[in-house]
Tab-separated table of C-alpha atoms in Angstrom:
chain	number	residue	atom	x	y	z
A	1	MET	CA	-16.896	0.255	9.859
A	2	GLU	CA	-18.228	1.865	6.678
A	3	GLY	CA	-20.003	-0.205	4.309
A	4	LEU	CA	-17.824	-0.173	1.062
A	5	VAL	CA	-14.641	-0.777	3.724
A	6	ARG	CA	-16.526	-3.693	4.928
A	7	ILE	CA	-17.393	-5.096	1.415
A	8	ALA	CA	-13.712	-4.842	0.406
A	9	LEU	CA	-12.169	-6.143	3.205
A	10	ARG	CA	-14.541	-9.172	2.784
A	11	THR	CA	-13.622	-9.669	-0.557
A	12	ALA	CA	-9.848	-9.734	0.172
A	13	ARG	CA	-10.171	-12.370	2.851
A	14	GLN	CA	-11.961	-14.239	0.551
A	15	GLN	CA	-9.039	-14.530	-1.919
A	16	ALA	CA	-6.622	-15.026	0.938
A	17	GLN	CA	-6.845	-18.841	0.826
A	18	GLN	CA	-5.313	-19.578	-2.844
A	19	LEU	CA	-2.203	-17.479	-1.445
A	20	ILE	CA	-1.847	-18.910	1.624
A	21	GLN	CA	-1.992	-22.355	0.573
A	22	VAL	CA	1.046	-22.038	-1.370
A	23	HIS	CA	3.154	-19.729	0.991
A	24	ASP	CA	5.210	-22.867	1.677
A	25	ARG	CA	6.016	-23.603	-1.817
A	26	PRO	CA	7.822	-20.471	-3.204
A	27	PRO	CA	6.421	-20.060	-6.622
A	28	VAL	CA	9.740	-18.735	-7.965
A	29	SER	CA	11.641	-22.004	-7.222
A	30	ARG	CA	8.687	-24.075	-8.932
A	31	PHE	CA	8.339	-22.390	-12.287
A	32	SER	CA	10.472	-21.548	-15.108
A	33	PRO	CA	10.829	-18.006	-15.906
A	34	LYS	CA	8.071	-18.155	-18.732
A	35	GLY	CA	6.083	-20.461	-16.565
A	36	LEU	CA	6.226	-17.581	-13.389
A	37	GLN	CA	5.134	-14.871	-15.913
A	38	GLU	CA	2.256	-17.396	-16.715
A	39	TYR	CA	1.563	-18.313	-13.302
A	40	VAL	CA	1.181	-14.391	-12.306
A	41	LEU	CA	-0.762	-13.514	-14.944
A	42	GLN	CA	-3.255	-15.963	-14.183
A	43	LEU	CA	-3.287	-15.273	-10.596
A	44	ARG	CA	-3.796	-11.592	-10.747
A	45	THR	CA	-6.538	-12.094	-13.399
A	46	ARG	CA	-8.294	-14.255	-10.769
A	47	LEU	CA	-8.046	-11.764	-7.839
A	48	THR	CA	-8.700	-9.095	-9.832
A	49	SER	CA	-11.601	-10.448	-11.205
A	50	ALA	CA	-13.137	-11.269	-7.934
A	51	PHE	CA	-12.607	-7.420	-6.885
A	52	HIS	CA	-14.098	-6.051	-9.716
A	53	GLU	CA	-17.062	-8.341	-9.519
A	54	MET	CA	-17.799	-7.131	-6.111
A	55	VAL	CA	-17.693	-3.520	-7.070
A	56	HIS	CA	-19.868	-3.985	-10.426
A	57	THR	CA	-22.402	-6.191	-8.115
A	58	GLN	CA	-22.463	-4.112	-5.219
A	59	PHE	CA	-21.946	-0.555	-6.344
A	60	PRO	CA	-22.898	-0.559	-10.225
A	61	GLU	CA	-22.487	3.097	-10.677
A	62	HIS	CA	-19.099	3.383	-9.345
A	63	LYS	CA	-15.974	3.384	-11.855
A	64	ILE	CA	-12.736	1.395	-11.281
A	65	VAL	CA	-9.634	2.969	-12.460
A	66	SER	CA	-6.004	2.024	-13.435
A	67	GLU	CA	-2.686	2.906	-11.864
A	68	SER	CA	-2.474	5.114	-14.931
A	69	THR	CA	-5.416	7.165	-13.982
A	70	ASP	CA	-5.702	10.784	-12.461
A	71	LEU	CA	-7.674	10.227	-9.752
A	72	THR	CA	-7.944	13.974	-9.079
A	73	LYS	CA	-9.876	14.608	-12.137
A	74	GLN	CA	-12.418	11.869	-11.728
A	75	SER	CA	-16.071	12.705	-10.864
A	76	GLY	CA	-18.105	10.610	-8.752
A	77	TYR	CA	-17.253	7.343	-7.191
A	78	CYS	CA	-13.783	5.596	-8.226
A	79	TRP	CA	-12.073	2.592	-7.145
A	80	PHE	CA	-8.353	1.666	-7.216
A	81	ILE	CA	-7.603	-1.877	-6.599
A	82	GLU	CA	-4.041	-3.714	-6.249
A	83	PRO	CA	-4.725	-7.235	-5.414
A	84	LEU	CA	-1.217	-8.255	-4.566
A	85	CYS	CA	0.948	-5.309	-3.347
A	86	GLY	CA	4.081	-6.845	-2.445
A	87	GLU	CA	4.091	-9.540	-5.590
A	88	GLU	CA	7.857	-10.449	-5.605
A	89	ASN	CA	7.395	-11.224	-1.639
A	90	PHE	CA	4.644	-13.562	-2.235
A	91	LEU	CA	6.475	-15.226	-5.095
A	92	ARG	CA	9.229	-15.855	-2.610
A	93	SER	CA	7.131	-16.680	0.304
A	94	LEU	CA	8.212	-13.902	2.295
A	95	TYR	CA	5.862	-12.271	4.447
A	96	ASP	CA	4.709	-9.101	3.302
A	97	TYR	CA	2.089	-8.892	0.694
A	98	CYS	CA	-1.424	-7.644	0.719
A	99	ALA	CA	-4.491	-5.830	-0.777
A	100	VAL	CA	-5.197	-2.344	-1.301
A	101	ILE	CA	-8.566	-0.769	-2.023
A	102	GLY	CA	-9.266	3.136	-2.289
A	103	VAL	CA	-12.506	4.783	-2.639
A	104	PHE	CA	-12.304	8.269	-4.025
A	105	HIS	CA	-15.090	10.596	-4.580
A	106	ASN	CA	-15.133	13.662	-6.815
A	107	GLY	CA	-10.901	13.232	-6.690
A	108	VAL	CA	-10.996	12.913	-3.190
A	109	ALA	CA	-9.848	10.037	-1.322
A	110	GLN	CA	-12.624	8.675	0.987
A	111	HIS	CA	-11.601	5.420	2.184
A	112	VAL	CA	-8.648	3.136	2.159
A	113	ALA	CA	-8.419	-0.622	2.960
A	114	ILE	CA	-5.455	-2.706	3.377
A	115	TYR	CA	-5.901	-6.630	4.039
A	116	HIS	CA	-2.631	-8.219	5.037
A	117	TYR	CA	-3.128	-11.569	3.565
A	118	LEU	CA	-0.860	-14.011	6.096
A	119	ASP	CA	-1.602	-11.890	9.126
A	120	ASP	CA	-5.422	-11.294	8.551
A	121	SER	CA	-4.844	-8.021	9.798
A	122	GLU	CA	-7.272	-5.365	8.445
A	123	TYR	CA	-6.094	-1.563	8.033
A	124	TYR	CA	-8.594	0.871	7.304
A	125	ALA	CA	-9.483	4.510	7.305
A	126	THR	CA	-12.108	6.671	6.668
A	127	LYS	CA	-11.668	10.686	5.930
A	128	ASP	CA	-11.970	12.779	8.989
A	129	GLU	CA	-13.042	9.417	10.927
A	130	GLY	CA	-9.320	8.232	11.762
A	131	ALA	CA	-7.345	4.990	11.124
A	132	VAL	CA	-7.978	1.620	12.512
A	133	VAL	CA	-6.205	-1.867	12.300
A	134	ASN	CA	-8.470	-4.817	13.588
A	135	LYS	CA	-10.711	-2.206	15.425
A	136	VAL	CA	-7.681	-0.503	17.162
A	137	ARG	CA	-7.231	2.728	16.755
A	138	LEU	CA	-4.041	3.971	14.928
A	139	ARG	CA	-1.944	6.444	16.077
A	140	VAL	CA	1.724	7.477	14.709
A	141	SER	CA	4.773	7.363	16.468
A	142	SER	CA	6.137	10.504	18.659
A	143	THR	CA	9.844	10.271	17.402
A	144	SER	CA	10.974	13.281	17.299
A	145	SER	CA	14.650	13.111	16.234
A	146	LEU	CA	16.181	11.701	12.864
A	147	THR	CA	18.828	10.161	14.664
A	148	ARG	CA	16.457	8.117	16.352
A	149	ALA	CA	13.859	7.493	13.465
A	150	VAL	CA	13.258	4.163	11.468
A	151	VAL	CA	12.178	4.810	7.969
A	152	ALA	CA	10.717	2.690	5.279
A	153	TYR	CA	12.442	2.933	2.062
A	154	PHE	CA	10.704	2.006	-1.320
A	155	ARG	CA	12.393	2.520	-4.848
A	156	GLN	CA	10.779	1.408	-7.858
A	157	ASP	CA	13.781	1.541	-10.171
A	158	SER	CA	17.480	1.582	-9.850
A	159	THR	CA	18.499	4.886	-11.457
A	160	ALA	CA	21.591	6.680	-10.326
A	161	SER	CA	19.024	9.540	-8.533
A	162	SER	CA	17.209	6.995	-6.837
A	163	SER	CA	20.381	5.468	-5.535
A	164	ASN	CA	21.614	8.666	-4.538
A	165	PHE	CA	18.307	9.342	-2.462
A	166	GLN	CA	18.937	6.046	-0.793
A	167	VAL	CA	22.325	6.983	0.273
A	168	LYS	CA	21.305	10.375	1.568
A	169	MET	CA	18.362	8.825	3.646
A	170	ASP	CA	20.868	6.233	5.241
A	171	ASN	CA	23.064	8.961	6.332
A	172	LEU	CA	20.194	10.968	7.838
A	173	VAL	CA	18.028	8.428	9.906
A	174	ARG	CA	18.764	5.743	12.328
A	175	SER	CA	17.688	2.990	10.342
A	176	LEU	CA	16.384	2.178	6.598
A	177	ARG	CA	14.021	-0.423	6.324
A	178	CYS	CA	12.859	-2.092	2.800
A	179	SER	CA	10.150	-4.578	3.154
A	180	GLY	CA	9.251	-4.895	-0.548
A	181	CYS	CA	5.639	-3.859	0.125
A	182	ILE	CA	4.835	-0.190	0.079
A	183	ALA	CA	1.356	-0.502	1.069
A	184	LEU	CA	2.326	-2.301	4.615
A	185	ASP	CA	5.227	0.102	5.111
A	186	PHE	CA	2.589	2.782	5.032
A	187	ALA	CA	0.290	0.842	7.663
A	188	ARG	CA	3.376	0.178	9.934
A	189	VAL	CA	3.879	4.104	9.783
A	190	ALA	CA	0.139	4.741	10.679
A	191	GLN	CA	0.590	1.912	13.353
A	192	GLY	CA	3.464	3.918	15.146
A	193	LYS	CA	6.153	0.682	14.468
A	194	LEU	CA	7.786	2.956	11.702
A	195	ASP	CA	8.441	6.773	11.751
A	196	SER	CA	8.264	7.317	8.162
A	197	CYS	CA	8.100	6.021	4.560
A	198	VAL	CA	9.764	7.269	1.388
A	199	SER	CA	8.839	6.094	-1.823
A	200	ILE	CA	10.665	6.958	-5.127
A	201	GLY	CA	9.615	6.231	-8.689
A	202	THR	CA	7.320	7.015	-11.412
A	203	ASN	CA	4.191	5.444	-10.073
A	204	GLN	CA	3.030	6.798	-6.759
A	205	MET	CA	-0.844	5.564	-6.888
A	206	ILE	CA	-0.291	3.107	-4.236
A	207	SER	CA	1.490	5.480	-1.920
A	208	SER	CA	-1.105	8.364	-2.313
A	209	VAL	CA	-3.914	5.736	-1.519
A	210	ALA	CA	-2.453	4.197	1.441
A	211	SER	CA	-1.163	7.723	2.863
A	212	LEU	CA	-4.893	8.280	4.043
A	213	LEU	CA	-4.171	5.859	6.733
A	214	VAL	CA	-1.091	7.823	7.710
A	215	THR	CA	-3.219	11.141	7.754
A	216	GLU	CA	-5.870	9.742	9.602
A	217	ALA	CA	-3.555	8.291	12.368
A	218	GLY	CA	-2.328	11.920	12.798
A	219	GLY	CA	0.405	12.067	10.472
A	220	PHE	CA	1.520	14.120	7.225
A	221	SER	CA	1.991	13.242	3.501
A	222	ALA	CA	3.137	14.850	0.691
A	223	ALA	CA	4.453	14.425	-2.995
A	224	ASP	CA	7.105	15.953	-5.090
A	225	LEU	CA	5.737	14.975	-8.697
A	226	ASN	CA	8.973	16.369	-10.311
A	227	LYS	CA	11.428	14.350	-8.318
A	228	GLU	CA	9.015	11.464	-7.758
A	229	ILE	CA	9.378	11.397	-4.174
A	230	PHE	CA	6.534	10.584	-1.791
A	231	ILE	CA	6.841	11.181	1.855
A	232	ALA	CA	4.535	10.123	4.724
A	233	GLY	CA	5.223	9.931	8.650
A	234	ASN	CA	4.774	11.319	12.047
A	235	PRO	CA	4.418	15.209	11.748
A	236	GLN	CA	8.108	15.853	13.197
A	237	ILE	CA	9.768	13.318	11.219
A	238	PHE	CA	8.036	14.256	7.975
A	239	THR	CA	8.796	18.099	8.518
A	240	VAL	CA	12.482	17.221	8.526
A	241	LEU	CA	12.546	14.706	5.883
A	242	LYS	CA	10.250	16.842	3.568
A	243	THR	CA	12.757	19.861	3.895
A	244	LYS	CA	15.744	17.509	3.134
A	245	LEU	CA	14.552	15.583	0.398
A	246	ILE	CA	12.015	17.776	-1.348
A	247	ASP	CA	11.817	21.614	-0.483
């Protein structure tokens, strides 16, 4: 395992306990709306600080970028860190929430690590070296027909256009799934458990980072910035969905 990935995953595992210990007591049911907002802010501050300290200590010359940063225009090493993807799932004690870490060099994704807090599963990929979960090689599914395809769908907003895309998708494939955690959706596409993932919305940072898992597992990914659609999947399903939704 690449040293950067190992250190990132070790840091994620160290944060897991403070999340797992409240899993059976849903925060959303224990706080007022204002109290919940403050709880999330403090939690995210602690988690983010831990990851930032790791980068600054181990790789002081590296930069840490925000969600709004255009990574393709950055020089040198840049880290993108989302400490709690699937935040709403965590707040309701649902299963899927994780840390997402991406490492870019001169605007190109080099490494991605996704740590499933509850599952203690480590997904990671390095450019041109493949994708792995818990030391087991990942490979996308071989499903070739949309009528047999199970597709993860993530919608960031509730606009009319995004609703129309969801209806269109539902009519195309065998089954649509919404886990509430886009990073783990991509991981499961890489794992072959899902055939594709479609993300709709204005911020595709997590999708662009997590898609390295899919491409290194033998799949494809692409984004249409105007329509704010990001698609990743096995070669057959990706090609058909891209034609119907983007081209």
